[in-house]
Short mmCIF file of C-alpha atoms and ligand atoms in Angstrom, two decimals:
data_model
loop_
_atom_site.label_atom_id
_atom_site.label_comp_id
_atom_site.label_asym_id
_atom_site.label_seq_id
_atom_site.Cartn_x
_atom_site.Cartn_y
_atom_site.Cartn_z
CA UNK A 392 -116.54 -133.84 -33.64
CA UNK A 393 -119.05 -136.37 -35.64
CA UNK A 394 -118.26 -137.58 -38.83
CA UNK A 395 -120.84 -135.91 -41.17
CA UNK A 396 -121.81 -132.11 -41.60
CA UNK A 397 -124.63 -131.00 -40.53
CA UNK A 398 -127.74 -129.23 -41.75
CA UNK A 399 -126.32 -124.70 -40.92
CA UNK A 400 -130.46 -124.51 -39.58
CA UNK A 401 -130.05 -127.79 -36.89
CA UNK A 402 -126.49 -125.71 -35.75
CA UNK A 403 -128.15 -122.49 -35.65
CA UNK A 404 -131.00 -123.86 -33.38
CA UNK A 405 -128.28 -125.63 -31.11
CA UNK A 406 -126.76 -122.32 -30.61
CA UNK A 407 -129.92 -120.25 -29.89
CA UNK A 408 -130.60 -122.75 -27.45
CA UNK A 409 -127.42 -122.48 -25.82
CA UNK A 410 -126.94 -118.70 -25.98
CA UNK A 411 -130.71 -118.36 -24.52
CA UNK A 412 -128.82 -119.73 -21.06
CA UNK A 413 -127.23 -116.61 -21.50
CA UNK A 414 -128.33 -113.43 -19.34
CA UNK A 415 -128.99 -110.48 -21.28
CA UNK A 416 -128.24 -106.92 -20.99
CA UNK A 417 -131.72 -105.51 -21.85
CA UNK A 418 -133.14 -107.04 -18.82
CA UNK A 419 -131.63 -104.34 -16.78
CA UNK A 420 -130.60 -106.78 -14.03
CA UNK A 421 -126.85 -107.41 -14.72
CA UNK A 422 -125.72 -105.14 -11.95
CA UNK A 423 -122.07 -105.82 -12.13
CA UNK A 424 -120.91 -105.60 -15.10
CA UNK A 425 -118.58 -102.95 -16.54
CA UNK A 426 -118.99 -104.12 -20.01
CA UNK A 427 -122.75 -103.86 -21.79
CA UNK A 428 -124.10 -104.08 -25.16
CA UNK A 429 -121.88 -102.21 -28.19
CA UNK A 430 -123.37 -99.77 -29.83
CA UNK A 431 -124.82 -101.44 -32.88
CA UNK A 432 -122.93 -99.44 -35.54
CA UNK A 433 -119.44 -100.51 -33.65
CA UNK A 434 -121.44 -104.25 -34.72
CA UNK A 435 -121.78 -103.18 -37.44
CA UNK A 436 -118.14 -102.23 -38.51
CA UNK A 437 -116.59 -104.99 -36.75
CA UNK A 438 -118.18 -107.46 -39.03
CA UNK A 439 -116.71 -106.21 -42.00
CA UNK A 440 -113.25 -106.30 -40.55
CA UNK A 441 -113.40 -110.03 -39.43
CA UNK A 442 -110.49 -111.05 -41.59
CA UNK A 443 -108.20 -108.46 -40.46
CA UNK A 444 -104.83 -109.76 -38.48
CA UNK A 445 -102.54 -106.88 -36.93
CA UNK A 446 -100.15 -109.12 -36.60
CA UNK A 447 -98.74 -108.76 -40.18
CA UNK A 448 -99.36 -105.29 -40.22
CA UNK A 449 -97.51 -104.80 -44.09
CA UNK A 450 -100.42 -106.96 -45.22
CA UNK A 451 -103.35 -105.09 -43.46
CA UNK A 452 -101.84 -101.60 -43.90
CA UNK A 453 -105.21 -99.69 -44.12
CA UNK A 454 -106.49 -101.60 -40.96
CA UNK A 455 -102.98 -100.93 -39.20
CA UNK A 456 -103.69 -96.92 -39.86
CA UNK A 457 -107.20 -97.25 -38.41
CA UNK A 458 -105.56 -98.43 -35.31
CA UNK A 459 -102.85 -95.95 -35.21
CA UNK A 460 -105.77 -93.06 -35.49
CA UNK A 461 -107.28 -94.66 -33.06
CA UNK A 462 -104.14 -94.41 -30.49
CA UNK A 463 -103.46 -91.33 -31.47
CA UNK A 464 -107.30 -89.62 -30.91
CA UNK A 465 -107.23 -91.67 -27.48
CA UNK A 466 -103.95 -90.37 -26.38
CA UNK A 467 -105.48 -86.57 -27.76
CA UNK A 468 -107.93 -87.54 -24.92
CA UNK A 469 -105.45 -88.10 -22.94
CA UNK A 470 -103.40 -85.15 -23.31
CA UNK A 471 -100.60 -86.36 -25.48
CA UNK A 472 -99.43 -85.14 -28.40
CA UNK A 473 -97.85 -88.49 -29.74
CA UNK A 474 -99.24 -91.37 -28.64
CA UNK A 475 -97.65 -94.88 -29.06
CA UNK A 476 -99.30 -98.14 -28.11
CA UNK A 477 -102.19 -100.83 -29.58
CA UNK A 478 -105.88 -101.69 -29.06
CA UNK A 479 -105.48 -104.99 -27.37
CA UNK A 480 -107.79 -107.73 -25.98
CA UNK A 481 -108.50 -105.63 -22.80
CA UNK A 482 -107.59 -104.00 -19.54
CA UNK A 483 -105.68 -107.49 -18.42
CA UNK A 484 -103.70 -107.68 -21.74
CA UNK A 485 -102.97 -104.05 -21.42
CA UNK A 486 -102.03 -103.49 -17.98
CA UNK A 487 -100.28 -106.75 -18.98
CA UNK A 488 -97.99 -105.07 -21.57
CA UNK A 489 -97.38 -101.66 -19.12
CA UNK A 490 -95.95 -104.04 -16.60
CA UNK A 491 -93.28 -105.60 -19.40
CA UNK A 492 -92.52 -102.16 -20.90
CA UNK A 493 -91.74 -101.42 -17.22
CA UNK A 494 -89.97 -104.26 -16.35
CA UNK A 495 -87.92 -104.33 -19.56
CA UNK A 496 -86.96 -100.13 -19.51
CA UNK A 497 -85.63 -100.74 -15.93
CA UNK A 498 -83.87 -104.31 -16.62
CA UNK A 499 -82.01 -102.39 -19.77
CA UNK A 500 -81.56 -98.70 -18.05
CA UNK A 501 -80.80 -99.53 -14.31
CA UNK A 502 -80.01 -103.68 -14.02
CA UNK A 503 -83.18 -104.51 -12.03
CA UNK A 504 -83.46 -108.43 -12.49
CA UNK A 505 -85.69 -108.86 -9.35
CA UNK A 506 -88.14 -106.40 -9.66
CA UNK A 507 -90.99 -105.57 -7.94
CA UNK A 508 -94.31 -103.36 -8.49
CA UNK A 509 -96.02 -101.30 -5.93
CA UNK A 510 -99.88 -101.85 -6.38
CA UNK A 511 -102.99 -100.42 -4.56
CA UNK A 512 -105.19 -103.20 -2.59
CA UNK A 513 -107.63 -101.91 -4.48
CA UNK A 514 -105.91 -102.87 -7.75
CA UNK A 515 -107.36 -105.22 -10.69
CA UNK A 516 -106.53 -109.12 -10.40
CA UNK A 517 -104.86 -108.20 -14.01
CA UNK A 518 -101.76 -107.34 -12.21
CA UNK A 519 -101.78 -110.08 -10.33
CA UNK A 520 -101.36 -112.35 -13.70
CA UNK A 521 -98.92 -109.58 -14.53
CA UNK A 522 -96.83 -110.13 -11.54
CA UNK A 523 -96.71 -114.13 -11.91
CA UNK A 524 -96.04 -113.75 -15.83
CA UNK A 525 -93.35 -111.61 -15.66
CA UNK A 526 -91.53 -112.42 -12.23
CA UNK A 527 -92.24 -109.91 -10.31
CA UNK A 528 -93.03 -109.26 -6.57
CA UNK A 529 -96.07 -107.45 -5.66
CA UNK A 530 -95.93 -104.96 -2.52
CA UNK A 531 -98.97 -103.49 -1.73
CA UNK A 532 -99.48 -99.63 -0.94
CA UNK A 533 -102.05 -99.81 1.61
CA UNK A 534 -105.52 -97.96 1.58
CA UNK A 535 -106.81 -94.85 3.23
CA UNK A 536 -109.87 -94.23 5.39
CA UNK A 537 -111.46 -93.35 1.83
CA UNK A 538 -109.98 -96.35 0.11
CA UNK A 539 -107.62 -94.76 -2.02
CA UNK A 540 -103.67 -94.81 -2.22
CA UNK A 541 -101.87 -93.50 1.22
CA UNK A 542 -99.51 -91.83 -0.52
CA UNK A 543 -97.46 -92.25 2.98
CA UNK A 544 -97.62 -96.14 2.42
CA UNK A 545 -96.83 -95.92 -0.89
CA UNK A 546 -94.12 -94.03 -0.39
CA UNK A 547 -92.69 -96.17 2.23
CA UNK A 548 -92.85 -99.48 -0.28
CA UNK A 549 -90.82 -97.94 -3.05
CA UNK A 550 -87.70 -99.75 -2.74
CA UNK A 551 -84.51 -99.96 -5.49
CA UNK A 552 -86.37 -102.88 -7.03
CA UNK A 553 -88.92 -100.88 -8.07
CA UNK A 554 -90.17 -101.13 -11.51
CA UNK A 555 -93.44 -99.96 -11.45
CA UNK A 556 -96.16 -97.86 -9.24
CA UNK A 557 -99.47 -98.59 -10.14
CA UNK A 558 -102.37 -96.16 -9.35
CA UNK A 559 -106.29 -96.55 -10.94
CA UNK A 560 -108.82 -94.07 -11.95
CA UNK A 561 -111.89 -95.56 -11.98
CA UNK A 562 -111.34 -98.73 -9.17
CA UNK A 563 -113.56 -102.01 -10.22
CA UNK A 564 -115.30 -102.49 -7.13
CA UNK A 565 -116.03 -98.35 -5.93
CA UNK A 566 -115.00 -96.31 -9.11
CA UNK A 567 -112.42 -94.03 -7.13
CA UNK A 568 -109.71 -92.36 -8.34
CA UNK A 569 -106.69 -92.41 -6.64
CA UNK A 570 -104.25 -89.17 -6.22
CA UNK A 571 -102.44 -89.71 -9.42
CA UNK A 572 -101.07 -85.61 -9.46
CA UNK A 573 -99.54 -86.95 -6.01
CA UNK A 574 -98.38 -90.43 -7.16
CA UNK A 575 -97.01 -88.80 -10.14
CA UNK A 576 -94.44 -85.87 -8.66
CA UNK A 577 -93.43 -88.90 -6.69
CA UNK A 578 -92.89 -91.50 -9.58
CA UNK A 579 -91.23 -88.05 -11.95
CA UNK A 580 -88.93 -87.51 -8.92
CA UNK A 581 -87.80 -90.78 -8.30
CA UNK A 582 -87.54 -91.84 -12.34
CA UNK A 583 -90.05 -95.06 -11.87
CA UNK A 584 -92.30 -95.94 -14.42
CA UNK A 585 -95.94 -95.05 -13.56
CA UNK A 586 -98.44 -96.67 -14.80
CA UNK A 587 -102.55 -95.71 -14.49
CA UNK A 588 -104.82 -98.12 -14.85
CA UNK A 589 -108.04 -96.34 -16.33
CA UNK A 590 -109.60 -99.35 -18.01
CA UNK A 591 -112.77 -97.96 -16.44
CA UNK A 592 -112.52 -94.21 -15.75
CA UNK A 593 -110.60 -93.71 -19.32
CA UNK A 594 -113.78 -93.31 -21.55
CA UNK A 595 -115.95 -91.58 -18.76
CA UNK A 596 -113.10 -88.99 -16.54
CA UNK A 597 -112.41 -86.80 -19.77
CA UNK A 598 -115.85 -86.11 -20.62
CA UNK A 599 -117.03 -85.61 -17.13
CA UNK A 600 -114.55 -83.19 -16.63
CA UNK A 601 -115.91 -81.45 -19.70
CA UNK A 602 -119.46 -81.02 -19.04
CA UNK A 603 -118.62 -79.60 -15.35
CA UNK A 604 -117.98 -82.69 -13.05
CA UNK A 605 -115.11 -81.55 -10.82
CA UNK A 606 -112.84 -84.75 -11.20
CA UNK A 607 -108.89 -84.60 -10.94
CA UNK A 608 -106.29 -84.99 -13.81
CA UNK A 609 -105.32 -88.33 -14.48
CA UNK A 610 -103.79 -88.39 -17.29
CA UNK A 611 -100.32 -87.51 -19.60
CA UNK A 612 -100.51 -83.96 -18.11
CA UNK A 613 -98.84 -85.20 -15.40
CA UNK A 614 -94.57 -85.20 -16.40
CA UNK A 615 -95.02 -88.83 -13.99
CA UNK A 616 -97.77 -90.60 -15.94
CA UNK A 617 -95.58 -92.91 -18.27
CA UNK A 618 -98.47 -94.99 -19.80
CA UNK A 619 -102.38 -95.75 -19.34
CA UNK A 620 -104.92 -98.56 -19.75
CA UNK A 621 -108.36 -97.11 -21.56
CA UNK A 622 -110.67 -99.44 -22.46
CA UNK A 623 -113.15 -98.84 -25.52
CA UNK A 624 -115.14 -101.82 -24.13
CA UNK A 625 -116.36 -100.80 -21.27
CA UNK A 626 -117.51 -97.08 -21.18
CA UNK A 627 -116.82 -97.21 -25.12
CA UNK A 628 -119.27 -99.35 -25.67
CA UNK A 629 -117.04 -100.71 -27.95
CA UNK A 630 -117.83 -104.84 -29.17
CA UNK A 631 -115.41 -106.82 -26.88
CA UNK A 632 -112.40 -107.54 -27.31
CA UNK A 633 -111.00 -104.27 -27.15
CA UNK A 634 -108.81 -102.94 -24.76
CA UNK A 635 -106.31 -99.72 -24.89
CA UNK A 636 -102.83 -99.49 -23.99
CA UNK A 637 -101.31 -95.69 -24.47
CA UNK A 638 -97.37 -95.03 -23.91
CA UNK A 639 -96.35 -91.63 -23.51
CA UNK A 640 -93.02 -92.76 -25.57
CA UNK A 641 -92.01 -94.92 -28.37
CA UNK A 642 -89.11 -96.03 -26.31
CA UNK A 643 -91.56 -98.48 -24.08
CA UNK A 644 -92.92 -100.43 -27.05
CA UNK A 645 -88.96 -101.21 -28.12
CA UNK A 646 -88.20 -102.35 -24.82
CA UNK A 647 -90.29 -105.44 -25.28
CA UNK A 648 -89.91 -105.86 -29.43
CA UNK A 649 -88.72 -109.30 -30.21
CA UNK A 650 -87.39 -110.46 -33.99
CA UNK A 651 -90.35 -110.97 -36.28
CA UNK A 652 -87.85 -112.19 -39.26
CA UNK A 653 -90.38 -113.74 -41.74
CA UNK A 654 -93.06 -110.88 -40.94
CA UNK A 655 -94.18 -107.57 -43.08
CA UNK A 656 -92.87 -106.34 -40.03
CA UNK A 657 -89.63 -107.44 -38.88
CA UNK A 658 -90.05 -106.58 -35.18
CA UNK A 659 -93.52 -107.19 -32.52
CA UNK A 660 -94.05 -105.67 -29.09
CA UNK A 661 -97.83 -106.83 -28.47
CA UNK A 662 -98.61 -109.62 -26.69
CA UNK A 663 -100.52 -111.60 -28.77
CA UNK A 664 -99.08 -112.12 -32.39
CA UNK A 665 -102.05 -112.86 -34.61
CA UNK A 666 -105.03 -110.45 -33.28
CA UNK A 667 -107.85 -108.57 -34.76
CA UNK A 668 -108.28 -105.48 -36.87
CA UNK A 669 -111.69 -105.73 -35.76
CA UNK A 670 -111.48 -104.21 -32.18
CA UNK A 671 -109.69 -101.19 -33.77
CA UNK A 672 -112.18 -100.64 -36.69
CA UNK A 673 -115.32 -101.07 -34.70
CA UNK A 674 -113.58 -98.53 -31.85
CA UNK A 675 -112.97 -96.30 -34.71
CA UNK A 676 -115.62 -95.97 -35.91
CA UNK A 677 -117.87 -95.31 -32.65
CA UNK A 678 -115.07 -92.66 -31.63
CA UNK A 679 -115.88 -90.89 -34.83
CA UNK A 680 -119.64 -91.68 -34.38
CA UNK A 681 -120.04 -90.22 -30.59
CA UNK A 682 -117.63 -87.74 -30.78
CA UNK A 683 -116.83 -86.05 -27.29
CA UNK A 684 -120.06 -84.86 -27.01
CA UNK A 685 -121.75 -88.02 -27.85
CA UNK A 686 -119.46 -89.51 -24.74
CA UNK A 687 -120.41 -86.39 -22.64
CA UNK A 688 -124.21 -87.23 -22.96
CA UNK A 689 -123.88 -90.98 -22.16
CA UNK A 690 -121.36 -90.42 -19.41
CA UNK A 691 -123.53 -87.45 -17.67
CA UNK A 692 -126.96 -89.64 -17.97
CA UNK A 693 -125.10 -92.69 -16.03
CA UNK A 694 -123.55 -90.32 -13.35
CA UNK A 695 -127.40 -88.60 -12.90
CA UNK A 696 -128.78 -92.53 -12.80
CA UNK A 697 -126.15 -93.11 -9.86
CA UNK A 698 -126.65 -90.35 -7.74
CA UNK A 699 -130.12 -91.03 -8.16
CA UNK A 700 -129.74 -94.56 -6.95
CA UNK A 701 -127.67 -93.53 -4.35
CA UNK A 702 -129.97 -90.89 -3.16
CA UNK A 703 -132.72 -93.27 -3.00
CA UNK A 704 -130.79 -95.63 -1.10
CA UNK A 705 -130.29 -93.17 1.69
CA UNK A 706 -133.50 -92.52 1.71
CA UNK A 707 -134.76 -96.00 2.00
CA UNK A 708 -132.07 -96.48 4.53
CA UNK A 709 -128.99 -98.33 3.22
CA UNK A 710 -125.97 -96.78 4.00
CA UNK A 711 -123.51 -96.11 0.74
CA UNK A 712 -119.62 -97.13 1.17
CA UNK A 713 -118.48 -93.49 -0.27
CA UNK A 714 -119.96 -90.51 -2.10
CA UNK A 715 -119.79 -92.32 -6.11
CA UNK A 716 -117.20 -90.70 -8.17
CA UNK A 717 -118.17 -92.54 -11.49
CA UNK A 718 -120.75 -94.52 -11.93
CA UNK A 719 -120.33 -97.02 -9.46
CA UNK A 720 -122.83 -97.20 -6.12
CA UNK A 721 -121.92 -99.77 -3.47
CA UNK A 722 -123.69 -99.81 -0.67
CA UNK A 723 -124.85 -102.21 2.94
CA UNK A 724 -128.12 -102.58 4.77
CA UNK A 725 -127.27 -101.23 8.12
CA UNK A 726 -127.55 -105.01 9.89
CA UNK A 727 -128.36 -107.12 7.36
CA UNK A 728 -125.49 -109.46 6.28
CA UNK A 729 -124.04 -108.35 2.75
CA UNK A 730 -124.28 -112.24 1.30
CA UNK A 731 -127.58 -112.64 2.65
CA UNK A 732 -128.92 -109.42 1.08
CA UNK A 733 -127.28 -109.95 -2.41
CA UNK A 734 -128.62 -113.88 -1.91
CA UNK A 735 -132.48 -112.63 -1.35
CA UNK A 736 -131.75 -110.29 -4.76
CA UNK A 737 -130.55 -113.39 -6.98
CA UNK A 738 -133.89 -114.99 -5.84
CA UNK A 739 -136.07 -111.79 -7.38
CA UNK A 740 -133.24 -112.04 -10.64
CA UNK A 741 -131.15 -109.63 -9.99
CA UNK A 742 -127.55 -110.31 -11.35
CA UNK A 743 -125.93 -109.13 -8.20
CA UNK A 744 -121.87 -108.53 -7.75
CA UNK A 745 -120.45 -108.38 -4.24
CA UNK A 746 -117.07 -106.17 -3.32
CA UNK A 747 -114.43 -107.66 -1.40
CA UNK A 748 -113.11 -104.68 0.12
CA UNK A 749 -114.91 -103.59 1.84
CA UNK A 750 -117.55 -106.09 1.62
CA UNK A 751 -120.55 -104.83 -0.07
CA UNK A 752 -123.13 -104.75 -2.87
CA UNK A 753 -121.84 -103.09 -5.80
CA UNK A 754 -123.74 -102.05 -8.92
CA UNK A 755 -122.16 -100.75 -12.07
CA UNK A 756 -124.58 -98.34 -13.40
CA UNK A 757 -123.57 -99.12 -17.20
CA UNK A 758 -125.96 -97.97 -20.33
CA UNK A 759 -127.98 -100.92 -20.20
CA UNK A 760 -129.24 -100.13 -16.48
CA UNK A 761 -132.67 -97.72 -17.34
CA UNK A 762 -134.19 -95.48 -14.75
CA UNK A 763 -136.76 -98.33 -14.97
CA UNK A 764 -134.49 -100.88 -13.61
CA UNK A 765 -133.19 -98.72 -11.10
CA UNK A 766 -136.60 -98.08 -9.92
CA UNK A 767 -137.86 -101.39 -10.01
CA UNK A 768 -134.52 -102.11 -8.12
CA UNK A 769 -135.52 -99.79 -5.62
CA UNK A 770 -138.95 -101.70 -4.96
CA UNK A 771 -137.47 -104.23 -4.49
CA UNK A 772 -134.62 -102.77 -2.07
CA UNK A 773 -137.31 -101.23 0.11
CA UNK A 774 -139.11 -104.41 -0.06
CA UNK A 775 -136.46 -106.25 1.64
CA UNK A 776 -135.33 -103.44 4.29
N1 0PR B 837 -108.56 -102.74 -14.84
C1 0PR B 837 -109.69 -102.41 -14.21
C2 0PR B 837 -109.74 -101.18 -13.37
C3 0PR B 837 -110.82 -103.23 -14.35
O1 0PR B 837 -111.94 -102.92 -13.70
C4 0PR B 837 -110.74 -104.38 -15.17
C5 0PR B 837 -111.90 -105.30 -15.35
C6 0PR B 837 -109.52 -104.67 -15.80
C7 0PR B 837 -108.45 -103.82 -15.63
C8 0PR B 837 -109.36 -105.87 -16.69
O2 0PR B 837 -110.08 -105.69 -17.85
P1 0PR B 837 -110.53 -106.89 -18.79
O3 0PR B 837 -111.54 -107.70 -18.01
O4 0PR B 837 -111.07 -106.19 -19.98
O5 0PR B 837 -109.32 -107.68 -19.12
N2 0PR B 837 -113.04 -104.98 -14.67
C9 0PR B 837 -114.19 -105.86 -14.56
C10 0PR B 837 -113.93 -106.91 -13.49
O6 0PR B 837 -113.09 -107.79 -13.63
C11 0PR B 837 -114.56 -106.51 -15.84
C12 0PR B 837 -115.89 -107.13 -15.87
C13 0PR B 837 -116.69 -106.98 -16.97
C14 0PR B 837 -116.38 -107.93 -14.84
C15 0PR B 837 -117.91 -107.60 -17.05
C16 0PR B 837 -117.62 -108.54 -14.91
C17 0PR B 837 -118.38 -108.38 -16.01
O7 0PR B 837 -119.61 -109.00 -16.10
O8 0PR B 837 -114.58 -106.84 -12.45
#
């Protein structure tokens, strides 16, 4: 840091400079994103709660109701009655606190000390962190022809260490949804925590599923389904940070409360002790501003935008991984390398994000991707064919 202040306008100029490096969203060419711009009124609201902290809840107690309304119309969404759990910093910190609650409520109920969680291939890195963080072994439940869960595989890797099954709705790289009625009779059954990681799919599945889209339950309907990561910041549009963590009982947040002695609050089961009022507010706010038909419009235009872009793939030639589910298109040339494709898109500017498994070019059709792009996309697709 240098010695003297310095003039707010010379900062301010520093910083445009700098954040012009960044890419932006109204370009149309960040393809792999599953975040995009907030809704300005979510901005707008999360300003005014800047000097919120959650984590001394007594002191913010209007702020700490905004987030409790906010867990409870998110579990409503979800199909819960009573909803228990926090707007975090995202999908990692909430899948993050799932994987404690599990580990914890089978350390204290059935004297697991080496546990282990049963994960998809197709899982999030998240748990990955989760896994090292909190001791646990990963197996993996391997993938079907259609790269979701084999429920046979998964079946064979539950073990008594079990803490934890893990199942997504809305994968990162293809936007499938795995059979979580399946997963769940299993997990109910066998008493194992089951968590579903909807970090994605959570703000786009119910809505689809309103306006007509024949998608599957995911959600606390199912007895199994013990909690669920939604994130507000990605189909939300929510301002980051804000991630959702919803527990179908109160039971999994006391599991991982520690002493909070000198607090307005004398126990804490996030995370992350000092955190934002913010996240909540702004989330709030565009919940109550969208309402579920607000949501049902914005999901239904992305889903028409991706089966448009897929169709126009075919056409062109490129053959699509799977039929899209969400709004997720990944696709191949039929002989042209996947690297060297997405390589010869960088150099026209596209923002291009490449799926490991299986290998291919993957574009998130999020709000900030216009028919427009997409068609200019598609020049440039055909171009290259
Ligand atoms: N669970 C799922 C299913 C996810 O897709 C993600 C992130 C997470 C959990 C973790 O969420 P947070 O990143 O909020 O902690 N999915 C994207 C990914 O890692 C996030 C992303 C967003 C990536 C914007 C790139 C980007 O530009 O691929």
């Amino acid at each position: 840091m240098q010695d003297n202040p310095i003039d707010k306008q010379d900062i301010l100029n520093e910083l445009a400079e700098l954040h012009s490096l960044d890419y932006d969203y109204e370009d149309g060419r960040i393809l792999g994103s599953m975040c995009t711009q907030a809704h300005p009124f979510a901005k707008e609201v999360y300003c005014k709660f800047l000097d919120t902290n959650l984590g001394d809840p007594g002191l913010f107690k209007g702020t700490k109701r905004i987030e409790e309304e906010v867990i409870k119309s998110i579990g409503e969404l979800l199909s819960l009655d009573e909803a228990y759990g926090n707007i975090v910093t995202g999908g990692t910190e909430a899948n993050l606190m799932a994987i404690r609650a599990a580990r914890n409520h089978a350390r204290k109920y059935k004297g697991i000390t080496d546990g282990e969680i049963i994960i998809p291939n197709s899982a999030h890195f998240s748990f990955k962190k989760a896994a090292d963080m909190l001791s646990l072994k990963i197996v993996e439940a391997k993938l079907d022809e259609n790269y979701k869960i084999d429920v046979g595989s998964l079946n064979e890797a539950i073990s008594d260490k079990t803490v934890a099954i893990v199942a997504i709705a809305g994968t990162t790289e293809l936007g499938l949804i795995d059979p979580i009625e399946e997963i769940s009779k299993i997990a109910f059954e066998k008493n194992i925590y089951f968590h579903v990681d909807a970090a994605f799919g959570g703000f786009s599945i119910p809505f689809l599923r309103e306006i007509g889209y024949n998608l599957p339950v995911f959600d606390f309907s199912l007895d199994g389904v013990c909690s669920i990561t939604v994130d507000p910041h990605k189909m939300g549009l929510a301002p980051i940070p804000a991630g959702g963590i919803i527990f179908r009982k109160e039971e999994y947040l006391e599991v991982m409360a520690v002493d909070s002695p000198y607090l307005t609050v004398k126990t804490q089961s996030t995370i992350v002790g000092t955190r934002l009022g913010a996240s909540s507010a702004a989330t709030y706010a565009i919940m109550k501003y969208f309402g579920k038909k607000g949501y049902s419009k914005i999901a239904g235009n992305l889903m028409e935008n991706t089966m448009f872009f897929a169709q126009n793939l075919k056409e062109i030639g490129y053959e699509i991984i799977c039929e899209p589910e969400l709004n997720i298109v990944a696709f191949n040339h039929p002989t042209m390398d996947t690297n060297v494709l997405a390589g010869k898109l960088e150099k026209r500017g596209w923002k291009v994000s490449v799926a490991k498994c299986p290998v291919a070019i993957r574009v998130v059709l999020m709000n900030h991707i216009k028919k427009n792009h997409l068609e200019e996309l598609l020049k440039d697709l055909k171009d290259l064919y």
